[in-house]
PDB file of C-alpha atoms in Angstrom:
ATOM      1  CA  MET A  18     -33.535  42.814  -6.464  1.00  0.00           C
ATOM      2  CA  GLY A  19     -36.215  40.254  -7.194  1.00  0.00           C
ATOM      3  CA  CYS A  20     -38.851  42.956  -7.556  1.00  0.00           C
ATOM      4  CA  VAL A  21     -36.596  44.929  -9.889  1.00  0.00           C
ATOM      5  CA  TYR A  22     -36.038  41.834 -12.044  1.00  0.00           C
ATOM      6  CA  THR A  23     -39.750  40.990 -12.273  1.00  0.00           C
ATOM      7  CA  ASN A  24     -40.480  44.565 -13.328  1.00  0.00           C
ATOM      8  CA  ILE A  25     -37.848  44.310 -16.059  1.00  0.00           C
ATOM      9  CA  GLU A  26     -39.500  41.093 -17.250  1.00  0.00           C
ATOM     10  CA  MET A  27     -42.904  42.774 -17.247  1.00  0.00           C
ATOM     11  CA  ILE A  28     -41.561  45.629 -19.378  1.00  0.00           C
ATOM     12  CA  PHE A  29     -39.730  43.477 -21.939  1.00  0.00           C
ATOM     13  CA  ARG A  30     -41.765  40.251 -21.911  1.00  0.00           C
ATOM     14  CA  GLY A  31     -45.155  41.538 -20.894  1.00  0.00           C
ATOM     15  CA  TYR A  32     -45.489  38.982 -18.084  1.00  0.00           C
ATOM     16  CA  THR A  33     -43.548  37.248 -15.366  1.00  0.00           C
ATOM     17  CA  HIS A  34     -43.932  34.358 -12.950  1.00  0.00           C
ATOM     18  CA  PRO A  35     -43.980  34.712  -9.141  1.00  0.00           C
ATOM     19  CA  SER A  36     -40.962  32.424  -8.836  1.00  0.00           C
ATOM     20  CA  MET A  37     -38.888  35.035 -10.662  1.00  0.00           C
ATOM     21  CA  ILE A  38     -38.938  37.234  -7.564  1.00  0.00           C
ATOM     22  CA  ILE A  39     -36.932  34.531  -5.790  1.00  0.00           C
ATOM     23  CA  VAL A  40     -34.688  33.608  -8.741  1.00  0.00           C
ATOM     24  CA  GLY A  41     -34.053  37.258  -9.664  1.00  0.00           C
ATOM     25  CA  GLY A  42     -33.443  38.119  -6.019  1.00  0.00           C
ATOM     26  CA  ILE A  43     -30.899  35.338  -5.620  1.00  0.00           C
ATOM     27  CA  CYS A  44     -29.104  36.419  -8.804  1.00  0.00           C
ATOM     28  CA  GLY A  45     -29.058  40.065  -7.762  1.00  0.00           C
ATOM     29  CA  MET A  46     -27.835  39.208  -4.277  1.00  0.00           C
ATOM     30  CA  LEU A  47     -25.034  37.036  -5.652  1.00  0.00           C
ATOM     31  CA  ALA A  48     -24.008  39.730  -8.148  1.00  0.00           C
ATOM     32  CA  GLY A  49     -23.779  42.232  -5.310  1.00  0.00           C
ATOM     33  CA  LEU A  50     -21.767  39.852  -3.153  1.00  0.00           C
ATOM     34  CA  ILE A  51     -19.059  39.614  -5.811  1.00  0.00           C
ATOM     35  CA  ASN A  52     -18.320  43.303  -5.316  1.00  0.00           C
ATOM     36  CA  ASP A  53     -18.461  42.949  -1.532  1.00  0.00           C
ATOM     37  CA  ILE A  54     -16.073  39.994  -1.463  1.00  0.00           C
ATOM     38  CA  THR A  55     -13.657  41.228  -4.144  1.00  0.00           C
ATOM     39  CA  PRO A  56     -13.961  45.038  -4.336  1.00  0.00           C
ATOM     40  CA  GLU A  57     -10.533  45.283  -5.960  1.00  0.00           C
ATOM     41  CA  MET A  58     -11.654  43.141  -8.921  1.00  0.00           C
ATOM     42  CA  LYS A  59     -12.171  45.179 -12.083  1.00  0.00           C
ATOM     43  CA  MET A  60     -15.824  45.813 -12.882  1.00  0.00           C
ATOM     44  CA  TYR A  61     -15.777  43.998 -16.220  1.00  0.00           C
ATOM     45  CA  LYS A  62     -14.461  40.875 -14.463  1.00  0.00           C
ATOM     46  CA  GLN A  63     -17.167  41.182 -11.812  1.00  0.00           C
ATOM     47  CA  CYS A  64     -19.781  41.398 -14.573  1.00  0.00           C
ATOM     48  CA  ILE A  65     -18.416  38.333 -16.367  1.00  0.00           C
ATOM     49  CA  LEU A  66     -18.281  36.341 -13.113  1.00  0.00           C
ATOM     50  CA  SER A  67     -21.769  37.527 -12.247  1.00  0.00           C
ATOM     51  CA  ALA A  68     -23.077  36.432 -15.668  1.00  0.00           C
ATOM     52  CA  ILE A  69     -21.581  32.978 -15.137  1.00  0.00           C
ATOM     53  CA  ILE A  70     -23.202  32.707 -11.698  1.00  0.00           C
ATOM     54  CA  ILE A  71     -26.553  33.966 -13.020  1.00  0.00           C
ATOM     55  CA  THR A  72     -26.404  31.472 -15.895  1.00  0.00           C
ATOM     56  CA  VAL A  73     -25.778  28.621 -13.430  1.00  0.00           C
ATOM     57  CA  VAL A  74     -28.676  29.785 -11.224  1.00  0.00           C
ATOM     58  CA  GLU A  75     -30.853  30.131 -14.325  1.00  0.00           C
ATOM     59  CA  TYR A  76     -30.026  26.586 -15.421  1.00  0.00           C
ATOM     60  CA  ILE A  77     -30.649  25.060 -11.990  1.00  0.00           C
ATOM     61  CA  SER A  78     -33.894  26.962 -11.467  1.00  0.00           C
ATOM     62  CA  GLY A  79     -34.986  26.152 -15.046  1.00  0.00           C
ATOM     63  CA  TRP A  80     -34.252  22.489 -14.497  1.00  0.00           C
ATOM     64  CA  ILE A  81     -36.365  22.509 -11.323  1.00  0.00           C
ATOM     65  CA  LEU A  82     -39.189  24.841 -12.399  1.00  0.00           C
ATOM     66  CA  ASN A  83     -39.494  24.073 -16.101  1.00  0.00           C
ATOM     67  CA  ILE A  84     -38.293  20.503 -16.526  1.00  0.00           C
ATOM     68  CA  LYS A  85     -39.102  18.793 -13.214  1.00  0.00           C
ATOM     69  CA  LEU A  86     -42.199  20.780 -12.217  1.00  0.00           C
ATOM     70  CA  GLY A  87     -43.354  21.425 -15.805  1.00  0.00           C
ATOM     71  CA  LEU A  88     -44.150  25.111 -15.227  1.00  0.00           C
ATOM     72  CA  ASN A  89     -42.754  26.176 -18.626  1.00  0.00           C
ATOM     73  CA  ILE A  90     -41.813  29.646 -17.417  1.00  0.00           C
ATOM     74  CA  TRP A  91     -39.225  30.092 -20.176  1.00  0.00           C
ATOM     75  CA  ASP A  92     -37.988  28.088 -23.115  1.00  0.00           C
ATOM     76  CA  TYR A  93     -34.875  28.949 -25.104  1.00  0.00           C
ATOM     77  CA  THR A  94     -35.039  25.964 -27.482  1.00  0.00           C
ATOM     78  CA  ASN A  95     -35.595  28.304 -30.437  1.00  0.00           C
ATOM     79  CA  LEU A  96     -32.384  30.214 -29.692  1.00  0.00           C
ATOM     80  CA  LYS A  97     -28.995  29.101 -30.955  1.00  0.00           C
ATOM     81  CA  PHE A  98     -26.450  27.876 -28.441  1.00  0.00           C
ATOM     82  CA  ASN A  99     -28.990  26.804 -25.804  1.00  0.00           C
ATOM     83  CA  LEU A 100     -28.658  24.006 -23.280  1.00  0.00           C
ATOM     84  CA  ASN A 101     -31.845  22.003 -22.764  1.00  0.00           C
ATOM     85  CA  GLY A 102     -33.816  25.163 -23.530  1.00  0.00           C
ATOM     86  CA  GLN A 103     -32.975  26.529 -20.075  1.00  0.00           C
ATOM     87  CA  ILE A 104     -29.947  28.709 -20.772  1.00  0.00           C
ATOM     88  CA  SER A 105     -28.723  30.423 -23.901  1.00  0.00           C
ATOM     89  CA  LEU A 106     -25.494  32.142 -24.842  1.00  0.00           C
ATOM     90  CA  VAL A 107     -27.571  35.138 -25.950  1.00  0.00           C
ATOM     91  CA  PHE A 108     -28.988  35.607 -22.461  1.00  0.00           C
ATOM     92  CA  SER A 109     -25.658  34.835 -20.795  1.00  0.00           C
ATOM     93  CA  LEU A 110     -24.166  37.749 -22.730  1.00  0.00           C
ATOM     94  CA  ALA A 111     -27.108  39.924 -21.701  1.00  0.00           C
ATOM     95  CA  TRP A 112     -26.419  39.039 -18.054  1.00  0.00           C
ATOM     96  CA  VAL A 113     -22.891  40.485 -18.433  1.00  0.00           C
ATOM     97  CA  PHE A 114     -24.355  43.903 -19.208  1.00  0.00           C
ATOM     98  CA  LEU A 115     -27.269  43.692 -16.766  1.00  0.00           C
ATOM     99  CA  SER A 116     -24.881  42.610 -14.019  1.00  0.00           C
ATOM    100  CA  TYR A 117     -23.248  46.026 -14.109  1.00  0.00           C
ATOM    101  CA  PHE A 118     -26.538  47.630 -13.106  1.00  0.00           C
ATOM    102  CA  ALA A 119     -27.266  44.951 -10.499  1.00  0.00           C
ATOM    103  CA  ILE A 120     -23.851  45.467  -8.890  1.00  0.00           C
ATOM    104  CA  ARG A 121     -24.229  49.252  -8.891  1.00  0.00           C
ATOM    105  CA  PHE A 122     -27.803  49.051  -7.565  1.00  0.00           C
ATOM    106  CA  ASP A 123     -26.640  46.707  -4.790  1.00  0.00           C
ATOM    107  CA  ASP A 124     -23.887  49.191  -3.899  1.00  0.00           C
ATOM    108  CA  MET A 125     -26.401  52.003  -3.826  1.00  0.00           C
ATOM    109  CA  LEU A 126     -28.731  50.081  -1.548  1.00  0.00           C
ATOM    110  CA  LYS A 127     -25.976  49.066   0.835  1.00  0.00           C
ATOM    111  CA  ASN A 128     -24.035  52.321   0.863  1.00  0.00           C
ATOM    112  CA  ASP A 129     -26.661  54.996   0.502  1.00  0.00           C
ATOM    113  CA  LEU A 130     -29.723  53.530   2.141  1.00  0.00           C
ATOM    114  CA  CYS A 131     -28.515  51.060   4.735  1.00  0.00           C
ATOM    115  CA  ARG A 132     -25.310  52.601   6.045  1.00  0.00           C
ATOM    116  CA  LYS A 133     -26.514  56.185   5.999  1.00  0.00           C
ATOM    117  CA  GLY A 134     -29.858  55.184   7.437  1.00  0.00           C
ATOM    118  CA  LEU A 135     -28.228  53.277  10.286  1.00  0.00           C
ATOM    119  CA  ARG A 136     -26.166  56.311  11.299  1.00  0.00           C
ATOM    120  CA  LYS A 137     -29.352  58.293  11.942  1.00  0.00           C
ATOM    121  CA  ILE A 138     -30.637  55.746  14.461  1.00  0.00           C
TER     122      ILE A 138
END
């Protein structure tokens, strides 16, 4: 998941930071866990919950990486509705839509690759 996220950043931003493999991986893993823990939850609710979790992870990692360590990996101060330049409502809404793909990709990895692959062993 972290590698997928860094590739998305490379496509849309033109660059990424090595720490985004970890942050993106954590976010993707947590998004996938929502579906594992509550498979009966409607997908749109999973995506909203995932976006909230991703936004919290983004804020915590931004506070550590950007504010405390001064790495300046991202800065949302120019966007409306931002908090300390680390999270923005614009990106939180984007996470709702991207979460759908993260959840589905996680399902694909777990169901198609892992479970089917284990049966062959």
